Structures are given as structure tokens and as C-alpha cells.
PDB file of C-alpha atoms in Angstrom:
ATOM      1  CA  SER X   1      97.987  93.909 113.674  1.00 72.00           C
ATOM      2  CA  GLN X   2      98.057  90.204 112.712  1.00 75.00           C
ATOM      3  CA  GLN X   3     101.870  89.020 112.315  1.00 82.00           C
ATOM      4  CA  GLY X   4     103.003  85.427 111.109  1.00 87.00           C
ATOM      5  CA  GLU X   5     106.784  84.351 112.080  1.00 89.00           C
ATOM      6  CA  GLU X   6     107.873  81.692 109.650  1.00 93.00           C
ATOM      7  CA  ASP X   7     110.514  79.261 110.737  1.00 94.00           C
ATOM      8  CA  PRO X   8     113.387  77.661 110.203  1.00 95.00           C
ATOM      9  CA  GLN X   9     114.444  81.054 108.733  1.00 94.00           C
ATOM     10  CA  ALA X  10     116.604  79.226 106.073  1.00 96.00           C
ATOM     11  CA  LEU X  11     116.442  75.701 104.581  1.00 97.00           C
ATOM     12  CA  SER X  12     118.496  74.092 102.206  1.00 97.00           C
ATOM     13  CA  ILE X  13     117.282  70.412 100.480  1.00 97.00           C
ATOM     14  CA  GLN X  14     118.117  68.294  97.610  1.00 97.00           C
ATOM     15  CA  GLU X  15     115.768  67.691  94.819  1.00 98.00           C
ATOM     16  CA  GLY X  16     112.469  65.406  95.178  1.00 97.00           C
ATOM     17  CA  GLU X  17     112.729  65.576  99.224  1.00 98.00           C
ATOM     18  CA  ASN X  18     109.697  67.025 100.932  1.00 98.00           C
ATOM     19  CA  ALA X  19     110.326  70.819 101.913  1.00 97.00           C
ATOM     20  CA  THR X  20     108.058  71.363 105.951  1.00 98.00           C
ATOM     21  CA  MET X  21     107.741  75.728 107.018  1.00 97.00           C
ATOM     22  CA  ASN X  22     105.905  76.820 110.195  1.00 97.00           C
ATOM     23  CA  CYS X  23     104.315  80.402 111.652  1.00 96.00           C
ATOM     24  CA  SER X  24     103.123  80.554 114.188  1.00 95.00           C
ATOM     25  CA  TYR X  25     100.632  84.107 114.911  1.00 93.00           C
ATOM     26  CA  LYS X  26      99.652  85.730 117.989  1.00 90.00           C
ATOM     27  CA  THR X  27      95.910  86.211 117.882  1.00 85.00           C
ATOM     28  CA  SER X  28      92.723  85.017 116.564  1.00 88.00           C
ATOM     29  CA  ILE X  29      92.222  84.713 112.720  1.00 89.00           C
ATOM     30  CA  ASN X  30      89.958  85.275 109.967  1.00 90.00           C
ATOM     31  CA  ASN X  31      92.091  82.766 107.656  1.00 92.00           C
ATOM     32  CA  LEU X  32      95.641  82.776 106.926  1.00 94.00           C
ATOM     33  CA  GLN X  33      97.844  82.530 103.255  1.00 94.00           C
ATOM     34  CA  TRP X  34     101.201  81.024 102.325  1.00 96.00           C
ATOM     35  CA  TYR X  35     102.767  83.326  99.702  1.00 96.00           C
ATOM     36  CA  ARG X  36     106.065  82.310  97.277  1.00 97.00           C
ATOM     37  CA  GLN X  37     108.900  85.467  96.484  1.00 96.00           C
ATOM     38  CA  ASN X  38     111.690  84.762  93.561  1.00 94.00           C
ATOM     39  CA  SER X  39     114.565  85.834  93.838  1.00 89.00           C
ATOM     40  CA  GLY X  40     114.108  90.046  93.184  1.00 84.00           C
ATOM     41  CA  ARG X  41     110.256  89.617  91.547  1.00 90.00           C
ATOM     42  CA  GLY X  42     106.611  90.277  93.711  1.00 92.00           C
ATOM     43  CA  LEU X  43     104.644  87.595  96.252  1.00 95.00           C
ATOM     44  CA  VAL X  44     102.968  85.417  94.516  1.00 96.00           C
ATOM     45  CA  HIS X  45     100.047  84.160  96.335  1.00 95.00           C
ATOM     46  CA  LEU X  46      99.413  79.647  96.943  1.00 97.00           C
ATOM     47  CA  ILE X  47      97.291  79.041  99.364  1.00 96.00           C
ATOM     48  CA  LEU X  48      94.442  80.100 101.548  1.00 94.00           C
ATOM     49  CA  ILE X  49      93.174  78.296 104.840  1.00 96.00           C
ATOM     50  CA  ARG X  50      90.342  79.523 106.696  1.00 95.00           C
ATOM     51  CA  SER X  51      89.772  79.477 110.770  1.00 94.00           C
ATOM     52  CA  ASN X  52      87.525  76.424 110.002  1.00 95.00           C
ATOM     53  CA  GLU X  53      89.701  74.367 108.134  1.00 97.00           C
ATOM     54  CA  ARG X  54      92.587  71.682 109.555  1.00 97.00           C
ATOM     55  CA  GLU X  55      94.301  71.140 106.520  1.00 98.00           C
ATOM     56  CA  LYS X  56      94.206  72.088 102.549  1.00 97.00           C
ATOM     57  CA  HIS X  57      95.947  71.012  99.484  1.00 97.00           C
ATOM     58  CA  SER X  58      96.979  72.027  96.519  1.00 95.00           C
ATOM     59  CA  GLY X  59      98.834  70.322  93.803  1.00 97.00           C
ATOM     60  CA  ARG X  60     102.308  69.507  95.179  1.00 97.00           C
ATOM     61  CA  LEU X  61     101.371  71.747  98.226  1.00 98.00           C
ATOM     62  CA  ARG X  62      99.818  70.815 101.452  1.00 98.00           C
ATOM     63  CA  VAL X  63      98.681  73.698 104.531  1.00 98.00           C
ATOM     64  CA  THR X  64      97.358  72.304 107.845  1.00 98.00           C
ATOM     65  CA  LEU X  65      96.302  75.204 110.809  1.00 98.00           C
ATOM     66  CA  ASP X  66      96.102  74.446 114.296  1.00 97.00           C
ATOM     67  CA  THR X  67      94.216  77.698 115.612  1.00 95.00           C
ATOM     68  CA  SER X  68      94.926  76.179 119.145  1.00 95.00           C
ATOM     69  CA  LYS X  69      98.928  76.124 118.907  1.00 96.00           C
ATOM     70  CA  LYS X  70      98.083  79.694 116.629  1.00 95.00           C
ATOM     71  CA  SER X  71     100.501  77.806 113.749  1.00 96.00           C
ATOM     72  CA  SER X  72     100.072  76.456 110.717  1.00 97.00           C
ATOM     73  CA  SER X  73     102.426  74.479 108.393  1.00 98.00           C
ATOM     74  CA  LEU X  74     103.253  74.310 104.264  1.00 98.00           C
ATOM     75  CA  LEU X  75     104.422  71.647 102.717  1.00 98.00           C
ATOM     76  CA  ILE X  76     105.436  71.313  99.072  1.00 98.00           C
ATOM     77  CA  THR X  77     106.568  67.427  98.597  1.00 98.00           C
ATOM     78  CA  ALA X  78     107.931  65.535  95.238  1.00 98.00           C
ATOM     79  CA  SER X  79     110.789  69.688  95.960  1.00 97.00           C
ATOM     80  CA  ARG X  80     112.129  71.183  92.243  1.00 97.00           C
ATOM     81  CA  ALA X  81     115.247  72.981  91.821  1.00 97.00           C
ATOM     82  CA  ALA X  82     112.583  75.683  91.413  1.00 96.00           C
ATOM     83  CA  ASP X  83     111.066  75.680  94.170  1.00 98.00           C
ATOM     84  CA  THR X  84     113.863  77.488  95.545  1.00 98.00           C
ATOM     85  CA  ALA X  85     112.261  80.711  96.854  1.00 97.00           C
ATOM     86  CA  SER X  86     111.613  82.966 100.535  1.00 96.00           C
ATOM     87  CA  TYR X  87     108.183  81.828 101.482  1.00 97.00           C
ATOM     88  CA  PHE X  88     106.046  83.834 104.038  1.00 95.00           C
ATOM     89  CA  CYS X  89     102.332  83.626 105.562  1.00 95.00           C
ATOM     90  CA  ALA X  90     100.133  85.865 106.154  1.00 91.00           C
ATOM     91  CA  PRO X  91      97.669  85.614 109.316  1.00 91.00           C
ATOM     92  CA  VAL X  92      94.502  87.129 109.246  1.00 89.00           C
ATOM     93  CA  ALA X  93      92.551  88.409 111.487  1.00 84.00           C
ATOM     94  CA  GLY X  94      88.901  88.271 112.238  1.00 75.00           C
ATOM     95  CA  GLY X  95      86.308  91.389 112.660  1.00 72.00           C
ATOM     96  CA  THR X  96      85.055  93.650 110.876  1.00 67.00           C
ATOM     97  CA  SER X  97      87.385  96.063 109.499  1.00 67.00           C
ATOM     98  CA  TYR X  98      91.018  96.026 108.239  1.00 70.00           C
ATOM     99  CA  ASP X  99      93.710  95.253 110.271  1.00 72.00           C
ATOM    100  CA  LYS X 100      97.060  95.565 109.264  1.00 74.00           C
ATOM    101  CA  VAL X 101      98.650  91.643 108.012  1.00 79.00           C
ATOM    102  CA  ILE X 102     103.134  92.260 108.488  1.00 78.00           C
ATOM    103  CA  PHE X 103     104.968  89.863 106.261  1.00 83.00           C
ATOM    104  CA  GLY X 104     107.603  88.416 108.424  1.00 81.00           C
ATOM    105  CA  PRO X 105     111.641  87.462 107.145  1.00 87.00           C
ATOM    106  CA  GLY X 106     110.335  84.600 105.134  1.00 93.00           C
ATOM    107  CA  THR X 107     111.726  80.747 105.262  1.00 96.00           C
ATOM    108  CA  SER X 108     114.535  80.802 102.296  1.00 96.00           C
ATOM    109  CA  LEU X 109     114.460  77.383 100.809  1.00 98.00           C
ATOM    110  CA  SER X 110     117.209  76.244  98.882  1.00 98.00           C
ATOM    111  CA  VAL X 111     116.334  73.128  96.313  1.00 98.00           C
ATOM    112  CA  ILE X 112     119.270  71.429  95.199  1.00 96.00           C
ATOM    113  CA  PRO X 113     119.513  69.917  92.101  1.00 94.00           C
TER     114      PRO X 113
ATOM    115  CA  ASN N   1      94.522  91.721  82.070  1.00 62.00           C
ATOM    116  CA  ALA N   2      98.047  93.447  83.669  1.00 76.00           C
ATOM    117  CA  GLY N   3      97.193  92.230  87.214  1.00 95.00           C
ATOM    118  CA  VAL N   4      99.011  94.622  89.284  1.00 97.00           C
ATOM    119  CA  THR N   5     101.574  97.451  87.739  1.00 97.00           C
ATOM    120  CA  GLN N   6     104.606  99.333  89.239  1.00 97.00           C
ATOM    121  CA  THR N   7     106.227 102.526  87.961  1.00 97.00           C
ATOM    122  CA  PRO N   8     108.918 103.122  88.044  1.00 97.00           C
ATOM    123  CA  LYS N   9     111.181 100.319  87.911  1.00 96.00           C
ATOM    124  CA  PHE N  10     114.441 101.717  89.426  1.00 97.00           C
ATOM    125  CA  ARG N  11     115.075 104.931  90.016  1.00 97.00           C
ATOM    126  CA  VAL N  12     117.943 106.187  92.328  1.00 97.00           C
ATOM    127  CA  LEU N  13     117.598 109.622  93.867  1.00 97.00           C
ATOM    128  CA  LYS N  14     119.519 112.073  95.095  1.00 98.00           C
ATOM    129  CA  THR N  15     119.119 112.851  99.399  1.00 98.00           C
ATOM    130  CA  GLY N  16     116.041 115.902  99.776  1.00 97.00           C
ATOM    131  CA  GLN N  17     114.598 115.103  96.020  1.00 97.00           C
ATOM    132  CA  SER N  18     111.026 114.557  95.696  1.00 97.00           C
ATOM    133  CA  MET N  19     109.356 111.648  93.823  1.00 96.00           C
ATOM    134  CA  THR N  20     105.832 109.625  93.778  1.00 98.00           C
ATOM    135  CA  LEU N  21     105.700 105.558  92.426  1.00 98.00           C
ATOM    136  CA  LEU N  22     102.453 104.748  91.170  1.00 97.00           C
ATOM    137  CA  CYS N  23     100.679 101.806  91.749  1.00 98.00           C
ATOM    138  CA  ALA N  24      97.729 100.651  89.163  1.00 98.00           C
ATOM    139  CA  GLN N  25      95.821  97.655  89.205  1.00 97.00           C
ATOM    140  CA  ASP N  26      93.138  96.907  86.815  1.00 96.00           C
ATOM    141  CA  MET N  27      90.877  94.015  89.076  1.00 96.00           C
ATOM    142  CA  ASN N  28      88.590  96.351  90.311  1.00 95.00           C
ATOM    143  CA  HIS N  29      89.827  95.974  93.748  1.00 96.00           C
ATOM    144  CA  GLU N  30      88.916  97.091  96.660  1.00 95.00           C
ATOM    145  CA  TYR N  31      92.096  96.825  99.089  1.00 94.00           C
ATOM    146  CA  MET N  32      95.742  98.400  98.193  1.00 96.00           C
ATOM    147  CA  TYR N  33      98.744  98.456  99.909  1.00 95.00           C
ATOM    148  CA  TRP N  34     102.045 100.024  99.901  1.00 97.00           C
ATOM    149  CA  TYR N  35     105.211  98.223 101.420  1.00 96.00           C
ATOM    150  CA  ARG N  36     108.559  98.010 101.575  1.00 96.00           C
ATOM    151  CA  GLN N  37     110.891  94.796 101.845  1.00 95.00           C
ATOM    152  CA  ASP N  38     114.602  95.376 103.548  1.00 92.00           C
ATOM    153  CA  PRO N  39     117.443  92.783 103.932  1.00 83.00           C
ATOM    154  CA  GLY N  40     116.193  90.521 106.703  1.00 74.00           C
ATOM    155  CA  MET N  41     113.677  92.201 107.912  1.00 76.00           C
ATOM    156  CA  GLY N  42     110.375  90.795 105.675  1.00 84.00           C
ATOM    157  CA  LEU N  43     107.826  92.827 104.273  1.00 90.00           C
ATOM    158  CA  ARG N  44     106.530  96.002 106.763  1.00 91.00           C
ATOM    159  CA  LEU N  45     102.849  97.769 105.322  1.00 92.00           C
ATOM    160  CA  ILE N  46     103.524 101.714 105.133  1.00 96.00           C
ATOM    161  CA  HIS N  47      99.976 103.084 104.114  1.00 96.00           C
ATOM    162  CA  TYR N  48      96.621 100.890 102.258  1.00 94.00           C
ATOM    163  CA  SER N  49      93.791 102.021 101.367  1.00 95.00           C
ATOM    164  CA  VAL N  50      90.505  99.911 101.821  1.00 93.00           C
ATOM    165  CA  GLY N  51      88.861 102.143  98.828  1.00 94.00           C
ATOM    166  CA  GLU N  52      89.028 104.836  96.534  1.00 96.00           C
ATOM    167  CA  GLY N  53      89.202 108.590  98.981  1.00 96.00           C
ATOM    168  CA  THR N  54      90.813 106.885 101.655  1.00 95.00           C
ATOM    169  CA  THR N  55      94.223 105.943 103.105  1.00 96.00           C
ATOM    170  CA  ALA N  56      94.917 104.643 106.087  1.00 94.00           C
ATOM    171  CA  LYS N  57      99.076 104.438 107.733  1.00 94.00           C
ATOM    172  CA  GLY N  58     100.814 101.281 108.577  1.00 91.00           C
ATOM    173  CA  GLU N  59     103.556 100.028 110.342  1.00 89.00           C
ATOM    174  CA  VAL N  60     106.431 102.791 108.934  1.00 94.00           C
ATOM    175  CA  PRO N  61     104.483 105.814 107.760  1.00 97.00           C
ATOM    176  CA  ASP N  62     106.806 108.751 108.571  1.00 97.00           C
ATOM    177  CA  GLY N  63     108.655 110.262 105.527  1.00 97.00           C
ATOM    178  CA  TYR N  64     105.627 108.428 103.409  1.00 98.00           C
ATOM    179  CA  ASN N  65     101.784 110.029 102.307  1.00 97.00           C
ATOM    180  CA  VAL N  66      99.780 108.054 100.065  1.00 98.00           C
ATOM    181  CA  SER N  67      96.869 108.853  97.623  1.00 98.00           C
ATOM    182  CA  ARG N  68      94.068 107.437  96.370  1.00 97.00           C
ATOM    183  CA  LEU N  69      91.962 109.911  93.849  1.00 96.00           C
ATOM    184  CA  LYS N  70      91.036 106.868  92.037  1.00 96.00           C
ATOM    185  CA  LYS N  71      90.275 103.461  92.591  1.00 97.00           C
ATOM    186  CA  GLN N  72      92.916 101.679  90.394  1.00 97.00           C
ATOM    187  CA  ASN N  73      95.678 103.883  91.129  1.00 98.00           C
ATOM    188  CA  PHE N  74      97.459 104.324  94.644  1.00 98.00           C
ATOM    189  CA  LEU N  75     100.431 105.833  94.449  1.00 98.00           C
ATOM    190  CA  LEU N  76     103.562 106.746  96.955  1.00 98.00           C
ATOM    191  CA  GLY N  77     105.151 109.983  97.480  1.00 98.00           C
ATOM    192  CA  LEU N  78     109.076 110.674  99.380  1.00 97.00           C
ATOM    193  CA  GLU N  79     108.898 114.620 100.045  1.00 92.00           C
ATOM    194  CA  SER N  80     112.410 114.708 100.769  1.00 96.00           C
ATOM    195  CA  ALA N  81     114.437 111.135 100.778  1.00 97.00           C
ATOM    196  CA  ALA N  82     116.627 109.775 103.005  1.00 97.00           C
ATOM    197  CA  PRO N  83     119.304 106.755 101.828  1.00 97.00           C
ATOM    198  CA  SER N  84     117.099 105.325 105.260  1.00 96.00           C
ATOM    199  CA  GLN N  85     114.366 105.136 102.673  1.00 97.00           C
ATOM    200  CA  THR N  86     116.637 102.724 100.139  1.00 97.00           C
ATOM    201  CA  SER N  87     114.566 100.049  99.476  1.00 97.00           C
ATOM    202  CA  VAL N  88     112.396  97.460  97.303  1.00 97.00           C
ATOM    203  CA  TYR N  89     108.630  99.588  97.865  1.00 98.00           C
ATOM    204  CA  PHE N  90     105.714  96.667  96.671  1.00 97.00           C
ATOM    205  CA  CYS N  91     102.101  97.257  95.895  1.00 97.00           C
ATOM    206  CA  ALA N  92      99.875  95.071  96.818  1.00 96.00           C
ATOM    207  CA  SER N  93      96.360  94.956  96.035  1.00 96.00           C
ATOM    208  CA  SER N  94      93.020  92.760  97.303  1.00 93.00           C
ATOM    209  CA  TYR N  95      89.305  91.925  96.264  1.00 91.00           C
ATOM    210  CA  THR N  96      88.201  92.082  99.876  1.00 85.00           C
ATOM    211  CA  ARG N  97      90.449  92.949 103.559  1.00 81.00           C
ATOM    212  CA  GLU N  98      90.386  89.130 103.788  1.00 82.00           C
ATOM    213  CA  GLY N  99      93.086  89.260 101.772  1.00 76.00           C
ATOM    214  CA  GLY N 100      94.708  86.393  98.980  1.00 88.00           C
ATOM    215  CA  TYR N 101      96.773  90.012  97.474  1.00 93.00           C
ATOM    216  CA  THR N 102      98.280  90.026  94.255  1.00 95.00           C
ATOM    217  CA  PHE N 103     101.162  91.435  94.030  1.00 96.00           C
ATOM    218  CA  GLY N 104     103.531  94.007  91.866  1.00 97.00           C
ATOM    219  CA  SER N 105     107.119  93.605  91.172  1.00 96.00           C
ATOM    220  CA  GLY N 106     108.728  96.189  92.793  1.00 97.00           C
ATOM    221  CA  THR N 107     110.081  99.264  91.954  1.00 97.00           C
ATOM    222  CA  ARG N 108     113.442  98.920  93.237  1.00 97.00           C
ATOM    223  CA  LEU N 109     114.937 102.112  95.002  1.00 97.00           C
ATOM    224  CA  THR N 110     118.026 103.950  95.849  1.00 97.00           C
ATOM    225  CA  VAL N 111     118.776 107.266  98.150  1.00 97.00           C
ATOM    226  CA  VAL N 112     122.327 108.204  97.847  1.00 97.00           C
TER     227      VAL N 112
END
């Protein structure tokens, strides 16, 4: 199975600041995905980065991947109060058969207006 | 498109009662998953399915059973509910094993 571990567990910033959260994993991956969960809701897929990519952008989101360090980071620029949520990473293994994806406890982001 | 729909949204059970949670997706996804989420624990995989008629155990399968008789539906059953099964249950689906999961809005289950 594959499990991502997010760091920090909690992050509090002022609106307009940038937020950076990190993800570490243990084995080789095919891709790594980031998800957001607003309080009481299901997870929403944000971005997918493949193992042969080093950086990817989507709007105010920037994701980096360092496969040598088995780590990824998610940067949210110019944060808004609406970005307040928990963020999870999901490393997806390589190979031809499904390998269980276990989500970590996530990073709880609070953006203060 | 509705995406992934979970029913019911809320349920209170007495210890020992049984119930079935229904997950339905309209995206023709092959893979479907059931997770539970407890405070501070992240999401833990209960069971999953890689296609119609298949099921497999996840990280925490004990006390649960599943069925995938139709491609669009994935049912999670609790035969004899226990207070330790109080949780929020999420269903998810994906087109391939590479993920890009679409999640339902969750079922909040309380066992008293």
C-alpha cells in the first residue's frame, strides 16, 4: 500500500499570504495527487503530478515533486478565506495492478481574513 | 452529471443492528472504494473494487462486507454494528488505477 504523510498537521496564515504544505511517501510512485476537503464535505481532486514531472501549476496552486527525496509540496499563493480546508496527498504506486492508497491525516489550513 | 452519490447522508443505529450504505456513480468508472474518516486519523480504506463483480479488502475491512453486482453501484454492509464503527464513510471512484478520485459527500453514521 501507499501512504502519504502531510506536514505540518496544522497551518494558520493571514489572507493574502502563501501557504506551503509538504507530503512524504515511502515507495516508488506513478503519480501523486493533492486533494482538498472542506469541513463536512467529501474530498475534491486538485492536481495530479506524474513521476516524470518536477513542477505543475493550476491557477494559484503550484505542486513540486522530488522523487529522489520521495516528497512533494503544495503551494497556494495569495491565499483566501475560502482556501480554509484540509489538504491531503495521495501517492499512487507504479506497476500494473492496483495498490491501495491510504490517505494521511492531512494538513489543516486556516486562512484568517 | 451527479458524480458519486451516497445514501443515506445520516444514520443512527443501535448496537447489533445492520444496515447497507449505497454508493452510485454515473461516470462509468471501473474502480470504486469505501473509506472511513475518524478525527485525526485521515481516511482509511475499508474495501475496494477494480471492476464489476470484484471486491477486495483494504486497510480496515473487519466488520464490513461489500458487493459490486453492477458497475455503477458499490454497497457497504454492516452486519452487526458496533460503537467503534461510528464514523464518516466516504465512497470514491476512479476511471483507472492511477486515481483521480471522485468522492461522494459522505455518510455520517453513529452507533449507540
